[in-house]
């Protein structure tokens, strides 16, 4: 199976990011760029599918030179090839431009290598803007079906069978022919690179593509601001738990919460 | 396919077990307040089987008209076909969706079909001289973005649950329109082979008056039982943070936060929850917040009305007894 995994480089989501009131932009200084968490799940799932069904995994991202590091990291955990569609300010770019650039890049990779992809993986959403739009829009642009929020996939009867997480359980959805899946957190964690795989990845080339293509966006950000914070109430630090609960009960009774 | 002759606001009313989801009703109530000023009407769209009761609820929540499509469908591609046809026929100025899993899948696909753009997880609608701006968040809710459309209709947005209050007025009246829209099965390339229900309990966090939630600080599945007991005593619903769910102390239907449900109960009791933004952004609209945590510097105390610094495992049993006593009086 020829698998394409689209990844986005985002600021590390384990760090709290706030607005810099002077620049009116998110304060990203000192925040390490990482591969979007849901994209790491997508890559792990794709690599497991490759290990079971054969073929190769190609990763693709849209971004500036800094994204090469993320792509190298992907090659250290199972991706065979990596491509970067060059675009500065990728983080502020609209959904349609990103999706259009991914589509053009996919076609260019197919032209250059002579292979055709059987399936495209994306993360369910990014951890920075979390709009969950690029995957479905890319599928729609390519006129192929999309299965969102999957937590498992296997090759079956020449196509794929997926498990899509729902509020109450899951759907089993199958598809024959090219499709796009977006990946939610599966039961397993992405593998860690080894020293050997890191060394090997470092030696591999990242092919640059000039396939970025601006889409037309009609959206305009009028204002960026920090949400109003609730003010803190009373913090009880009593000698004993009994005393703390008694104080808390007094306050709650006064506030008539029961 | 841009729409040029637009009017009215359309709200997709998603059904869950035959009843409209809260997020859709909340949008209807909010939009019904905005519509008269601009001379627009509010149209609800319902797709499913036996939709008449749901249509009445939509009218009670604020719909002037309800378009009913009596059809049993289950796949995204089928919904896209029907909603594209309805959008084309009725030409809404704004097409609102609940930010449910289905809503969030529909919005980007429809925005491409209508050659416009979409906004996900809207939490507020700002009235402007002409039309609206929409507020959504980034970076786990730490930053808010107010976004406008420079051109293009329909505006297509999904709205997060609990962003607005729903109000049902059963004396309201409205028009019901039946639409029969065929689905071209030959265009559908995926097959839904099985629907499996793993979570049997109905967890209605969004409508709960009281939510008692537990986090990593509960320490174990056994200790998490205390959270459930406290919820029972308070006649509340159990909530949980992502770490508690990933530890499999409780099913994911209970998750509160950025990747779970957004809640705004009258009383929220946070047990062993440190207060990561990812969680706080899903519950900071609560009326009264009580927090119990060992770490006196936990960020949850910055937003709690009452904070108890202490081990939740020791504090909760005492709190249960105290509340029982209080309620018995």
Coordinates of C-alpha atoms in Angstrom, one line a residue:
Chain A
X1 CA 0.0 0.0 0.0
X2 CA 1.3 3.4 -0.9
X3 CA 0.5 5.7 2.0
X4 CA 0.7 9.5 2.2
X5 CA 0.6 11.1 5.6
X6 CA 0.1 14.9 5.9
X7 CA 1.6 16.5 8.9
X8 CA 1.6 20.0 10.4
X9 CA 4.3 21.4 12.6
X10 CA 2.8 23.2 15.6
X11 CA 4.1 24.7 18.8
X12 CA 4.5 22.1 21.6
X13 CA 1.1 21.6 23.0
X14 CA 2.3 20.6 26.4
X15 CA 3.3 24.2 27.0
X16 CA 0.6 26.8 27.8
X17 CA 0.6 29.4 25.1
X18 CA -0.7 32.9 25.8
X19 CA -1.2 36.1 23.8
X20 CA 1.6 38.6 23.7
X21 CA -0.3 41.8 24.3
X22 CA 2.4 43.9 22.6
X23 CA 2.5 42.0 19.3
X24 CA -1.1 40.8 19.5
X25 CA 0.2 37.4 18.5
X26 CA 0.6 34.1 20.4
X27 CA 3.8 34.2 22.4
X28 CA 5.7 31.3 20.8
X29 CA 9.2 32.3 21.8
X30 CA 10.9 29.5 23.7
X31 CA 8.2 27.0 22.5
X32 CA 9.7 24.1 20.6
X33 CA 8.0 23.2 17.3
X34 CA 6.8 19.6 17.2
X35 CA 4.7 17.4 14.9
X36 CA 1.0 17.9 15.7
X37 CA 0.0 15.2 18.2
X38 CA -2.9 13.9 16.1
X39 CA -0.5 13.7 13.1
X40 CA 1.9 11.6 15.1
X41 CA -1.0 9.2 15.8
X42 CA -1.8 9.2 12.0
X43 CA 1.8 8.4 11.2
X44 CA 2.0 5.6 13.7
X45 CA -1.2 4.1 12.3
X46 CA 0.1 4.5 8.8
X47 CA 3.4 2.8 9.6
X48 CA 1.5 -0.1 11.3
X49 CA -0.6 -0.4 8.2
X50 CA 2.5 -0.5 6.0
X51 CA 4.1 -3.1 8.3
X52 CA 1.0 -5.3 7.9
X53 CA 0.2 -4.7 4.3
X54 CA 3.5 -3.7 2.7
X55 CA 4.3 -0.6 0.7
X56 CA 5.8 2.7 1.8
X57 CA 4.9 5.7 3.9
X58 CA 5.6 9.2 2.5
X59 CA 5.2 12.2 4.8
X60 CA 4.3 15.6 3.4
X61 CA 4.0 19.0 5.1
X62 CA 3.4 22.6 4.1
X63 CA 5.7 25.1 5.8
X64 CA 9.0 26.9 6.0
X65 CA 12.5 25.4 6.4
X66 CA 12.1 24.8 10.1
X67 CA 9.6 22.1 9.3
X68 CA 12.4 19.9 7.9
X69 CA 13.3 19.0 11.4
X70 CA 9.8 17.7 12.1
X71 CA 9.9 15.7 8.8
X72 CA 13.2 14.2 9.9
X73 CA 11.6 13.1 13.1
X74 CA 8.9 11.4 11.1
X75 CA 11.5 9.5 9.1
X76 CA 13.0 8.3 12.4
X77 CA 9.7 6.6 13.4
X78 CA 8.8 4.8 10.2
X79 CA 8.3 7.2 7.3
X80 CA 10.3 6.2 4.2
X81 CA 10.2 9.5 2.3
X82 CA 9.5 13.1 3.2
X83 CA 8.5 16.1 1.1
X84 CA 8.2 19.8 2.1
X85 CA 5.9 22.1 0.2
X86 CA 7.6 25.4 0.8
X87 CA 5.4 28.1 2.3
X88 CA 6.3 30.8 4.8
X89 CA 3.8 32.0 7.4
X90 CA 2.2 28.6 7.1
X91 CA 0.7 28.8 10.6
X92 CA -1.4 31.8 9.7
X93 CA -2.6 30.3 6.4
X94 CA -6.2 29.5 5.7
X95 CA -7.6 26.0 5.3
X96 CA -8.1 26.2 1.5
X97 CA -4.6 27.3 0.8
X98 CA -3.1 24.5 2.9
X99 CA -5.5 21.9 1.3
X100 CA -4.9 23.1 -2.2
X101 CA -1.1 23.0 -1.6
X102 CA -1.3 19.5 -0.3
X103 CA -3.3 18.4 -3.3
X104 CA -0.9 19.9 -5.8
X105 CA 2.0 18.4 -3.8
X106 CA 0.5 14.9 -3.8
X107 CA 0.1 15.1 -7.6
X108 CA 3.6 16.4 -8.0
X109 CA 5.1 13.5 -5.9
X110 CA 3.1 11.0 -7.9
X111 CA 4.4 12.6 -11.1
X112 CA 8.0 12.6 -9.9
X113 CA 8.0 9.0 -8.5
X114 CA 5.6 7.3 -10.8
X115 CA 3.7 5.9 -7.9
X116 CA 0.0 6.4 -7.0
X117 CA -1.1 6.7 -3.4
X118 CA -3.8 4.3 -2.2
X119 CA -4.7 6.2 1.0
X120 CA -4.1 9.6 2.6
X121 CA -3.8 10.0 6.4
X122 CA -4.2 13.3 8.3
X123 CA -4.6 14.0 12.0
X124 CA -8.1 14.7 13.2
X125 CA -7.2 18.3 14.0
X126 CA -4.2 20.4 15.0
X127 CA -3.5 21.2 18.6
X128 CA -3.0 24.9 17.9
X129 CA -6.1 26.0 15.9
X130 CA -8.1 22.8 16.1
X131 CA -10.4 23.7 13.2
X132 CA -10.5 20.0 12.0
X133 CA -11.0 21.3 8.5
X134 CA -7.9 20.5 6.3
X135 CA -8.6 16.7 6.1
X136 CA -12.3 16.9 5.0
X137 CA -11.6 19.9 2.6
X138 CA -8.6 18.1 1.0
X139 CA -10.8 15.0 0.4
X140 CA -13.5 17.2 -1.1
X141 CA -11.1 19.0 -3.4
X142 CA -9.8 15.6 -4.6
X143 CA -13.3 14.3 -4.8
X144 CA -12.6 11.3 -2.7
X145 CA -14.4 10.0 0.4
X146 CA -13.3 11.0 3.9
X147 CA -13.6 8.9 7.1
X148 CA -12.9 11.1 10.1
X149 CA -11.7 10.4 13.6
X150 CA -10.6 6.8 13.1
X151 CA -8.8 4.8 15.9
X152 CA -8.0 1.7 13.9
X153 CA -7.5 0.6 10.3
X154 CA -6.7 -2.6 8.4
X155 CA -6.4 -3.7 4.9
X156 CA -9.4 -5.8 3.8
X157 CA -10.4 -7.2 0.4
X158 CA -8.1 -4.8 -1.4
X159 CA -9.5 -1.8 0.4
X160 CA -9.5 -0.6 4.0
X161 CA -11.7 -1.2 7.0
X162 CA -11.6 1.5 9.6
X163 CA -13.0 2.0 13.1
X164 CA -14.4 5.5 13.6
X165 CA -14.9 6.6 17.2
X166 CA -18.4 7.9 18.0
X167 CA -19.9 9.4 21.2
X168 CA -21.3 6.0 22.2
X169 CA -18.9 3.5 20.7
X170 CA -17.7 3.2 17.1
X171 CA -18.6 2.7 13.5
X172 CA -17.0 0.1 11.2
X173 CA -16.6 1.9 7.9
X174 CA -14.9 0.3 4.8
X175 CA -13.8 1.8 1.6
X176 CA -12.5 0.4 -1.7
X177 CA -10.3 2.8 -3.7
X178 CA -8.6 6.0 -2.7
X179 CA -9.8 7.6 0.4
X180 CA -8.7 10.0 3.1
X181 CA -8.8 9.2 6.8
X182 CA -8.3 11.5 9.8
X183 CA -7.0 10.0 12.9
X184 CA -8.0 10.3 16.5
X185 CA -6.0 9.0 19.5
X186 CA -5.8 5.3 19.2
X187 CA -5.3 2.8 22.0
X188 CA -1.6 2.7 21.5
X189 CA 1.1 5.4 21.6
X190 CA 3.4 6.4 18.8
X191 CA 6.7 4.6 18.8
X192 CA 9.9 6.3 20.0
X193 CA 12.9 6.8 17.6
X194 CA 16.0 4.8 18.4
X195 CA 19.5 6.2 18.1
X196 CA 19.9 4.1 15.0
X197 CA 16.7 5.3 13.4
X198 CA 17.5 8.9 14.2
X199 CA 20.9 8.6 12.6
X200 CA 19.4 7.0 9.5
X201 CA 16.8 9.7 9.2
X202 CA 19.4 12.4 9.5
X203 CA 21.0 11.0 6.3
X204 CA 17.8 10.9 4.3
X205 CA 16.9 13.7 1.9
X206 CA 13.9 15.9 2.3
X207 CA 12.6 16.9 -1.1
X208 CA 11.4 20.4 -1.6
X209 CA 8.4 21.2 -3.7
X210 CA 7.3 24.6 -4.9
X211 CA 3.7 23.5 -5.2
X212 CA 2.2 25.9 -2.7
X213 CA -0.9 27.4 -4.2
X214 CA -2.9 30.2 -2.6
X215 CA -6.6 29.6 -2.1
X216 CA -9.1 32.4 -1.8
X217 CA -10.1 33.1 1.7
X218 CA -13.0 35.3 2.7
X219 CA -12.3 35.2 6.4
X220 CA -10.7 38.1 8.2
X221 CA -9.5 38.1 11.8
X222 CA -10.9 41.3 13.4
X223 CA -9.5 40.9 16.8
X224 CA -7.3 38.6 18.9
X225 CA -7.7 38.7 22.7
X226 CA -7.3 36.9 25.9
X227 CA -10.5 35.5 27.4
X228 CA -11.8 37.1 30.6
X229 CA -10.6 35.2 33.6
X230 CA -12.8 34.2 36.5
X231 CA -11.5 35.7 39.7
X232 CA -10.3 33.4 42.5
X233 CA -12.5 33.0 45.5
X234 CA -11.5 31.6 48.9
X235 CA -8.7 29.1 49.3
X236 CA -9.0 27.1 52.4
X237 CA -5.8 25.7 54.0
X238 CA -7.0 24.3 57.3
X239 CA -5.2 22.2 59.9
X240 CA -7.4 19.1 59.2
X241 CA -9.6 17.9 56.4
X242 CA -12.6 18.1 58.8
X243 CA -11.9 21.7 59.5
X244 CA -11.5 22.5 55.7
X245 CA -14.8 20.8 54.9
X246 CA -16.6 22.6 57.6
X247 CA -15.3 26.0 56.3
X248 CA -16.1 25.0 52.7
X249 CA -19.6 24.0 53.7
X250 CA -20.2 27.3 55.4
X251 CA -19.2 29.2 52.2
X252 CA -21.3 26.9 50.0
X253 CA -24.4 27.3 52.2
X254 CA -24.0 31.1 52.1
X255 CA -23.8 30.9 48.4
X256 CA -26.9 28.7 48.4
X257 CA -25.5 26.1 46.1
X258 CA -27.6 23.3 47.4
Chain B
X1 CA -21.4 27.3 -6.2
X2 CA -21.6 30.7 -4.4
X3 CA -25.0 31.8 -3.2
X4 CA -25.9 35.3 -4.2
X5 CA -29.6 35.8 -3.3
X6 CA -29.4 34.9 0.3
X7 CA -31.9 35.4 3.2
X8 CA -32.6 34.0 6.6
X9 CA -30.6 32.0 9.1
X10 CA -30.6 28.2 8.8
X11 CA -29.8 25.9 11.7
X12 CA -29.1 22.2 11.3
X13 CA -30.9 20.4 14.1
X14 CA -29.0 17.1 14.7
X15 CA -30.9 14.3 16.3
X16 CA -29.5 12.0 18.9
X17 CA -31.8 9.1 19.7
X18 CA -34.6 10.9 18.0
X19 CA -34.3 14.2 20.0
X20 CA -32.6 17.4 19.0
X21 CA -29.2 17.9 20.4
X22 CA -28.8 20.8 22.9
X23 CA -26.2 22.6 20.8
X24 CA -28.8 23.0 18.0
X25 CA -31.5 24.2 20.3
X26 CA -29.1 26.7 21.9
X27 CA -28.3 28.1 18.5
X28 CA -32.0 28.4 17.6
X29 CA -32.7 30.4 20.8
X30 CA -29.7 32.7 20.3
X31 CA -30.4 33.3 16.6
X32 CA -34.1 33.9 17.1
X33 CA -33.1 36.9 19.2
X34 CA -30.8 38.2 16.5
X35 CA -33.0 37.6 13.5
X36 CA -35.9 40.1 13.9
X37 CA -33.6 43.1 14.0
X38 CA -32.2 42.2 10.6
X39 CA -35.6 41.2 9.2
X40 CA -34.5 37.6 8.8
X41 CA -36.3 34.4 9.8
X42 CA -34.9 31.3 11.4
X43 CA -35.2 28.1 9.6
X44 CA -34.4 24.7 11.2
X45 CA -33.5 21.7 9.1
X46 CA -34.1 18.2 10.5
X47 CA -33.1 14.9 8.9
X48 CA -34.2 11.6 10.3
X49 CA -37.1 9.3 11.0
X50 CA -40.3 10.5 12.9
X51 CA -39.0 14.0 13.1
X52 CA -42.3 15.8 13.9
X53 CA -41.6 15.9 17.7
X54 CA -38.1 17.2 17.1
X55 CA -39.6 19.8 14.7
X56 CA -41.9 21.0 17.5
X57 CA -39.0 21.3 19.9
X58 CA -37.1 23.3 17.3
X59 CA -40.0 25.7 17.0
X60 CA -40.2 26.0 20.8
X61 CA -36.5 26.8 20.8
X62 CA -36.9 29.6 18.3
X63 CA -37.4 28.3 14.7
X64 CA -39.9 30.1 12.5
X65 CA -39.8 27.4 9.9
X66 CA -38.7 23.8 10.1
X67 CA -37.7 21.8 7.0
X68 CA -38.2 18.2 7.7
X69 CA -36.5 15.5 5.6
X70 CA -38.0 12.1 6.7
X71 CA -35.2 9.8 5.8
X72 CA -33.1 7.2 7.6
X73 CA -29.5 7.9 6.7
X74 CA -26.3 7.5 8.6
X75 CA -23.3 8.4 6.4
X76 CA -21.6 11.7 6.1
X77 CA -21.9 11.6 2.3
X78 CA -25.7 11.2 2.5
X79 CA -26.0 14.2 4.8
X80 CA -23.7 16.3 2.5
X81 CA -25.9 15.5 -0.5
X82 CA -29.2 16.5 1.3
X83 CA -27.8 19.6 3.0
X84 CA -26.2 20.8 -0.2
X85 CA -29.5 20.5 -2.0
X86 CA -31.3 22.4 0.9
X87 CA -28.7 25.1 0.9
X88 CA -29.1 25.6 -2.8
X89 CA -32.9 25.7 -2.7
X90 CA -33.3 28.0 0.4
X91 CA -30.1 30.1 0.0
X92 CA -29.4 30.9 3.7
X93 CA -27.3 33.9 4.7
X94 CA -25.8 31.9 7.6
X95 CA -25.9 28.1 8.0
X96 CA -25.3 27.1 11.6
X97 CA -24.3 23.7 12.8
X98 CA -23.8 22.2 16.2
X99 CA -20.1 21.5 16.8
X100 CA -20.8 17.8 17.2
X101 CA -18.7 15.2 15.5
X102 CA -21.1 15.2 12.5
X103 CA -21.4 19.0 12.5
X104 CA -17.6 19.4 12.5
X105 CA -17.4 17.0 9.5
X106 CA -20.1 18.7 7.6
X107 CA -19.0 22.3 7.9
X108 CA -15.7 22.1 6.0
X109 CA -17.1 19.9 3.3
X110 CA -20.1 22.2 2.7
X111 CA -17.9 25.3 2.8
X112 CA -16.0 23.9 -0.1
X113 CA -19.1 22.9 -2.0
X114 CA -20.5 26.5 -1.6
X115 CA -17.2 28.1 -2.4
X116 CA -17.1 30.0 0.9
X117 CA -15.4 29.4 4.2
X118 CA -16.3 27.9 7.5
X119 CA -15.5 28.5 11.2
X120 CA -15.3 25.7 13.7
X121 CA -16.3 25.7 17.4
X122 CA -17.7 29.2 17.6
X123 CA -18.4 30.3 21.2
X124 CA -20.0 33.7 20.6
X125 CA -21.7 35.7 17.9
X126 CA -21.0 39.4 17.7
X127 CA -23.6 41.6 16.1
X128 CA -22.2 44.1 13.6
X129 CA -23.8 46.9 11.6
X130 CA -24.0 44.3 8.9
X131 CA -24.1 40.7 9.8
X132 CA -22.0 39.0 12.5
X133 CA -18.5 38.3 13.6
X134 CA -17.8 34.9 15.1
X135 CA -15.6 34.1 18.1
X136 CA -13.6 30.9 18.3
X137 CA -10.5 30.0 20.3
X138 CA -7.0 28.7 19.6
X139 CA -4.3 27.3 21.8
X140 CA -6.6 25.3 24.0
X141 CA -8.9 28.3 24.7
X142 CA -6.0 30.6 25.9
X143 CA -6.6 32.9 22.9
X144 CA -9.8 34.1 21.4
X145 CA -10.2 35.1 17.7
X146 CA -13.0 37.3 16.4
X147 CA -13.5 36.5 12.8
X148 CA -15.5 38.2 10.1
X149 CA -16.5 37.2 6.5
X150 CA -15.3 39.7 3.9
X151 CA -17.5 38.2 1.3
X152 CA -19.3 35.1 0.3
X153 CA -22.5 33.3 1.4
X154 CA -23.6 31.2 3.0
X155 CA -21.4 31.8 6.1
X156 CA -21.0 28.3 7.5
X157 CA -20.2 27.9 11.2
X158 CA -20.3 25.2 13.9
X159 CA -21.2 26.4 17.4
X160 CA -19.9 24.7 20.5
X161 CA -22.4 23.4 23.0
X162 CA -23.2 25.4 26.1
X163 CA -22.1 28.7 24.3
X164 CA -25.7 30.0 24.6
X165 CA -28.7 29.2 26.8
X166 CA -31.6 27.4 25.2
X167 CA -35.1 28.5 26.1
X168 CA -38.1 26.4 25.1
X169 CA -41.5 28.2 24.7
X170 CA -44.1 25.6 23.8
X171 CA -46.6 28.3 22.9
X172 CA -44.5 29.4 19.9
X173 CA -45.8 28.4 16.5
X174 CA -44.0 27.8 13.2
X175 CA -44.4 26.4 9.8
X176 CA -43.4 22.8 8.9
X177 CA -42.2 22.1 5.4
X178 CA -41.7 18.6 4.2
X179 CA -38.9 18.0 1.7
X180 CA -38.2 14.8 -0.1
X181 CA -34.6 14.9 -1.3
X182 CA -33.3 11.9 -3.1
X183 CA -29.9 10.5 -2.2
X184 CA -27.8 9.3 -5.1
X185 CA -26.3 6.1 -3.6
X186 CA -24.0 5.6 -6.6
X187 CA -22.0 8.6 -5.4
X188 CA -21.3 7.0 -2.0
X189 CA -18.0 5.3 -1.9
X190 CA -17.8 4.3 1.8
X191 CA -19.8 1.6 3.4
X192 CA -21.0 1.7 7.0
X193 CA -20.8 -1.9 8.0
X194 CA -21.5 -1.8 11.7
X195 CA -22.5 0.6 14.5
X196 CA -21.3 -0.5 17.9
X197 CA -22.6 0.9 21.1
X198 CA -19.9 0.5 23.8
X199 CA -21.2 3.1 26.2
X200 CA -24.6 2.1 27.5
X201 CA -25.2 4.9 29.9
X202 CA -26.7 8.2 28.8
X203 CA -24.4 10.9 30.1
X204 CA -26.0 14.3 29.8
X205 CA -23.3 16.5 31.0
X206 CA -24.4 19.5 29.0
X207 CA -27.8 19.7 30.8
X208 CA -26.6 18.9 34.3
X209 CA -27.2 21.4 37.1
X210 CA -24.4 19.8 39.0
X211 CA -21.2 18.3 37.7
X212 CA -18.7 16.5 40.0
X213 CA -15.5 15.8 38.1
X214 CA -12.4 13.9 38.9
X215 CA -8.8 14.1 37.5
X216 CA -5.4 12.5 37.8
X217 CA -5.2 13.5 41.5
X218 CA -7.8 10.8 42.4
X219 CA -4.9 8.4 41.9
X220 CA -6.8 5.2 41.0
X221 CA -9.9 3.7 39.6
X222 CA -11.0 2.7 43.2
X223 CA -10.6 6.2 44.4
X224 CA -12.5 7.6 41.4
X225 CA -15.5 5.8 42.8
X226 CA -15.6 8.6 45.4
X227 CA -16.2 11.1 42.7
X228 CA -19.2 9.1 41.6
X229 CA -20.5 8.9 45.2
X230 CA -20.2 12.6 45.6
X231 CA -22.1 13.1 42.3
X232 CA -24.8 10.8 43.5
X233 CA -25.2 12.8 46.8
X234 CA -25.4 16.1 44.8
X235 CA -27.7 14.6 42.2
X236 CA -25.1 15.5 39.7
X237 CA -23.4 14.0 36.6
X238 CA -19.9 12.7 36.7
X239 CA -17.2 14.5 34.7
X240 CA -13.6 13.7 34.1
X241 CA -10.4 15.1 32.7
X242 CA -8.5 13.6 29.8
X243 CA -5.9 11.9 32.1
X244 CA -8.6 10.2 34.1
X245 CA -10.2 8.9 30.9
X246 CA -6.9 7.7 29.4
X247 CA -6.3 5.8 32.7
X248 CA -9.7 4.2 32.0
X249 CA -11.2 5.1 35.3
X250 CA -14.4 6.1 33.5
X251 CA -15.7 6.1 29.9
X252 CA -14.9 8.9 27.5
X253 CA -18.5 10.0 27.5
X254 CA -17.7 11.8 30.7
X255 CA -14.9 14.0 29.4
X256 CA -15.0 17.7 30.1
X257 CA -12.7 20.1 28.3
X258 CA -11.3 21.1 25.0
X259 CA -11.4 17.6 23.6
X260 CA -14.6 16.7 25.5
X261 CA -17.8 18.4 26.5
X262 CA -18.2 22.1 27.4
X263 CA -20.4 22.4 30.4
X264 CA -21.9 25.3 32.4
X265 CA -23.7 23.8 35.4
X266 CA -24.8 25.8 38.5
X267 CA -22.3 23.9 40.6
X268 CA -19.0 22.3 39.5
X269 CA -16.9 20.3 41.9
X270 CA -13.4 19.6 40.7
X271 CA -11.7 16.7 42.6
X272 CA -8.0 16.1 42.1
X273 CA -8.0 18.3 39.0
X274 CA -5.0 20.6 38.6
X275 CA -6.7 22.8 36.1
X276 CA -4.9 22.6 32.7
X277 CA -6.4 25.1 30.2
X278 CA -7.6 22.1 28.1
X279 CA -9.9 21.3 31.0
X280 CA -10.7 24.8 32.3
X281 CA -11.9 25.9 28.9
X282 CA -14.6 23.3 29.1
X283 CA -16.0 24.3 32.5
X284 CA -15.1 27.9 33.3
X285 CA -18.6 29.0 32.5
X286 CA -20.0 27.2 35.5
X287 CA -22.0 29.1 38.1
X288 CA -20.1 28.1 41.2
X289 CA -16.8 26.2 41.3
X290 CA -15.5 24.1 44.2
X291 CA -12.0 22.7 43.9
X292 CA -10.2 20.1 46.0
X293 CA -6.5 19.6 45.3
X294 CA -3.4 18.7 47.2
X295 CA -1.2 21.2 45.4
X296 CA -1.9 24.7 46.8
X297 CA -0.5 26.2 43.6
X298 CA -2.8 24.3 41.2
X299 CA -4.2 26.7 38.6
X300 CA -7.7 25.4 39.4
X301 CA -7.7 27.5 42.6
X302 CA -7.3 30.7 40.4
X303 CA -10.9 30.2 39.1
X304 CA -12.6 28.4 42.0
X305 CA -15.1 30.1 44.3
X306 CA -14.1 27.8 47.1
X307 CA -10.8 25.9 47.0
X308 CA -9.9 23.2 49.5
X309 CA -6.2 22.5 49.7
X310 CA -6.1 18.8 50.7
X311 CA -6.1 15.2 49.5
X312 CA -9.3 14.7 47.6
X313 CA -9.4 11.1 48.7
X314 CA -9.6 12.2 52.3
X315 CA -11.7 15.3 51.8
X316 CA -14.5 13.8 49.6
X317 CA -15.9 11.3 52.2
X318 CA -16.1 14.1 54.7
X319 CA -17.8 16.3 52.1
X320 CA -20.3 13.6 51.3
X321 CA -21.3 13.2 55.0
X322 CA -21.6 17.0 55.4
X323 CA -23.7 17.4 52.3
X324 CA -25.9 14.4 53.3
X325 CA -26.4 16.1 56.7
X326 CA -27.2 19.4 55.0
X327 CA -29.7 17.9 52.6
X328 CA -31.4 16.0 55.4
X329 CA -32.2 19.2 57.2

